[in-house]
mmCIF file of C-alpha atoms in Angstrom:
data_model
loop_
_atom_site.group_PDB
_atom_site.id
_atom_site.type_symbol
_atom_site.label_atom_id
_atom_site.label_comp_id
_atom_site.label_asym_id
_atom_site.label_seq_id
_atom_site.Cartn_x
_atom_site.Cartn_y
_atom_site.Cartn_z
ATOM 1 C CA UNK A 267 -12.633 106.412 -7.025
ATOM 2 C CA UNK A 268 -14.886 104.905 -4.381
ATOM 3 C CA UNK A 269 -13.707 101.833 -2.507
ATOM 4 C CA UNK A 270 -15.476 98.615 -3.338
ATOM 5 C CA UNK A 271 -18.339 97.888 -0.949
ATOM 6 C CA UNK A 272 -17.570 95.367 1.747
ATOM 7 C CA UNK A 273 -19.645 92.258 1.242
ATOM 8 C CA UNK A 274 -22.129 91.511 4.000
ATOM 9 C CA UNK A 275 -21.117 88.655 6.243
ATOM 10 C CA UNK A 276 -22.609 85.396 5.163
ATOM 11 C CA UNK A 277 -24.542 83.550 7.832
ATOM 12 C CA UNK A 278 -23.223 80.041 8.346
ATOM 13 C CA UNK A 279 -25.330 77.486 6.554
ATOM 14 C CA UNK A 280 -26.859 74.785 8.589
ATOM 15 C CA UNK A 281 -25.765 71.426 7.371
ATOM 16 C CA UNK A 282 -29.124 69.737 7.678
ATOM 17 C CA UNK A 283 -28.574 66.073 7.017
ATOM 18 C CA UNK A 284 -30.199 64.010 4.353
ATOM 19 C CA UNK A 285 -31.989 60.860 5.496
ATOM 20 C CA UNK A 286 -28.913 58.655 5.050
ATOM 21 C CA UNK A 287 -26.670 61.009 7.036
ATOM 22 C CA UNK A 288 -29.296 61.382 9.750
ATOM 23 C CA UNK A 289 -29.750 57.624 10.088
ATOM 24 C CA UNK A 290 -26.008 57.018 10.215
ATOM 25 C CA UNK A 291 -25.543 59.507 13.071
ATOM 26 C CA UNK A 292 -28.613 58.253 14.967
ATOM 27 C CA UNK A 293 -27.381 54.656 14.729
ATOM 28 C CA UNK A 294 -23.908 55.665 15.897
ATOM 29 C CA UNK A 295 -25.232 57.586 18.876
ATOM 30 C CA UNK A 296 -27.779 54.903 19.768
ATOM 31 C CA UNK A 297 -25.112 52.188 19.699
ATOM 32 C CA UNK A 298 -22.975 54.218 22.077
ATOM 33 C CA UNK A 299 -25.806 54.700 24.580
ATOM 34 C CA UNK A 300 -27.741 51.442 24.296
ATOM 35 C CA UNK A 301 -28.695 49.357 27.279
ATOM 36 C CA UNK A 302 -29.876 45.791 27.493
ATOM 37 C CA UNK A 303 -28.632 42.466 26.324
ATOM 38 C CA UNK A 304 -27.657 41.171 22.906
ATOM 39 C CA UNK A 305 -30.726 40.985 20.708
ATOM 40 C CA UNK A 306 -32.610 43.502 22.839
ATOM 41 C CA UNK A 307 -30.366 46.567 23.049
ATOM 42 C CA UNK A 308 -32.166 49.896 23.076
ATOM 43 C CA UNK A 309 -31.281 53.547 23.620
ATOM 44 C CA UNK A 310 -33.643 56.167 24.971
ATOM 45 C CA UNK A 311 -34.616 58.576 22.214
ATOM 46 C CA UNK A 312 -34.048 61.533 24.573
ATOM 47 C CA UNK A 313 -30.483 60.404 25.323
ATOM 48 C CA UNK A 314 -29.669 60.134 21.623
ATOM 49 C CA UNK A 315 -31.261 63.545 21.015
ATOM 50 C CA UNK A 316 -29.118 65.200 23.710
ATOM 51 C CA UNK A 317 -25.906 63.847 22.224
ATOM 52 C CA UNK A 318 -26.836 64.759 18.664
ATOM 53 C CA UNK A 319 -27.833 68.263 19.788
ATOM 54 C CA UNK A 320 -24.433 68.693 21.461
ATOM 55 C CA UNK A 321 -22.307 67.094 18.753
ATOM 56 C CA UNK A 322 -24.175 68.291 15.652
ATOM 57 C CA UNK A 323 -25.215 71.913 16.272
ATOM 58 C CA UNK A 324 -24.456 72.522 12.588
ATOM 59 C CA UNK A 325 -27.647 70.626 11.755
ATOM 60 C CA UNK A 326 -29.786 73.364 13.304
ATOM 61 C CA UNK A 327 -32.458 70.798 14.162
ATOM 62 C CA UNK A 328 -34.931 71.300 17.006
ATOM 63 C CA UNK A 329 -36.103 68.443 19.206
ATOM 64 C CA UNK A 330 -39.446 68.365 17.394
ATOM 65 C CA UNK A 331 -37.724 68.201 14.006
ATOM 66 C CA UNK A 332 -35.409 65.476 15.303
ATOM 67 C CA UNK A 333 -38.368 63.385 16.446
ATOM 68 C CA UNK A 334 -40.190 63.931 13.138
ATOM 69 C CA UNK A 335 -37.086 62.876 11.203
ATOM 70 C CA UNK A 336 -36.753 59.857 13.475
ATOM 71 C CA UNK A 337 -40.372 58.843 12.824
ATOM 72 C CA UNK A 338 -39.756 59.217 9.072
ATOM 73 C CA UNK A 339 -36.608 57.062 9.303
ATOM 74 C CA UNK A 340 -38.678 54.464 11.181
ATOM 75 C CA UNK A 341 -41.457 54.624 8.579
ATOM 76 C CA UNK A 342 -38.912 54.104 5.803
ATOM 77 C CA UNK A 343 -37.412 51.101 7.628
ATOM 78 C CA UNK A 344 -33.993 52.651 8.312
ATOM 79 C CA UNK A 345 -34.273 52.521 12.109
ATOM 80 C CA UNK A 346 -36.500 50.527 14.417
ATOM 81 C CA UNK A 347 -38.256 52.280 17.247
ATOM 82 C CA UNK A 348 -39.667 50.452 20.270
ATOM 83 C CA UNK A 349 -42.017 51.285 23.090
ATOM 84 C CA UNK A 350 -41.425 50.782 26.791
ATOM 85 C CA UNK A 351 -43.099 47.626 28.039
ATOM 86 C CA UNK A 352 -42.442 48.278 31.713
ATOM 87 C CA UNK A 353 -42.640 51.717 33.234
ATOM 88 C CA UNK A 354 -41.631 52.617 36.758
ATOM 89 C CA UNK A 355 -40.922 55.745 38.766
ATOM 90 C CA UNK A 356 -37.158 55.632 38.260
ATOM 91 C CA UNK A 357 -37.319 55.991 34.468
ATOM 92 C CA UNK A 358 -40.531 57.959 33.987
ATOM 93 C CA UNK A 359 -38.731 61.202 33.091
ATOM 94 C CA UNK A 360 -36.614 59.474 30.414
ATOM 95 C CA UNK A 361 -39.762 57.888 29.013
ATOM 96 C CA UNK A 362 -41.684 61.161 28.929
ATOM 97 C CA UNK A 363 -38.815 63.032 27.264
ATOM 98 C CA UNK A 364 -38.306 60.215 24.757
ATOM 99 C CA UNK A 365 -41.925 59.862 23.631
ATOM 100 C CA UNK A 366 -42.415 59.946 19.865
ATOM 101 C CA UNK A 367 -45.995 59.537 18.699
ATOM 102 C CA UNK A 368 -46.371 57.833 15.347
ATOM 103 C CA UNK A 369 -49.738 56.653 14.090
ATOM 104 C CA UNK A 370 -51.299 54.723 16.998
ATOM 105 C CA UNK A 371 -48.071 54.075 18.895
ATOM 106 C CA UNK A 372 -45.795 55.901 21.297
ATOM 107 C CA UNK A 373 -42.109 55.027 20.993
ATOM 108 C CA UNK A 374 -39.428 55.573 23.633
ATOM 109 C CA UNK A 375 -36.388 53.694 22.320
ATOM 110 C CA UNK A 376 -34.208 53.240 19.269
ATOM 111 C CA UNK A 377 -33.398 49.558 18.792
ATOM 112 C CA UNK A 378 -29.751 48.736 18.305
ATOM 113 C CA UNK A 379 -28.894 45.597 16.364
ATOM 114 C CA UNK A 380 -25.700 43.681 17.068
#
């Protein structure tokens, strides 16, 4: 009698989020990294991306995919993206890394309400 074949190891599934799960995590991360005053709090998109990449590797999402999902969440009205009004040398790298092009606009921030 031959021994039963050993099953091949199963690769771990990536837990890619649905839109609701993605938005919930983005809002949580943005709230934790927002700057500004009440009514005008914003988080750099690149800062939120870094934290999601570190804390949610199970998503298996690249930076490009993250930004596309973010633009889709903005289009659907689940998050509000904002552009940088004032740009100076001290934040230019954050702005460049945060840039999300959507239609005729370039966004750099995720708005945080409350």
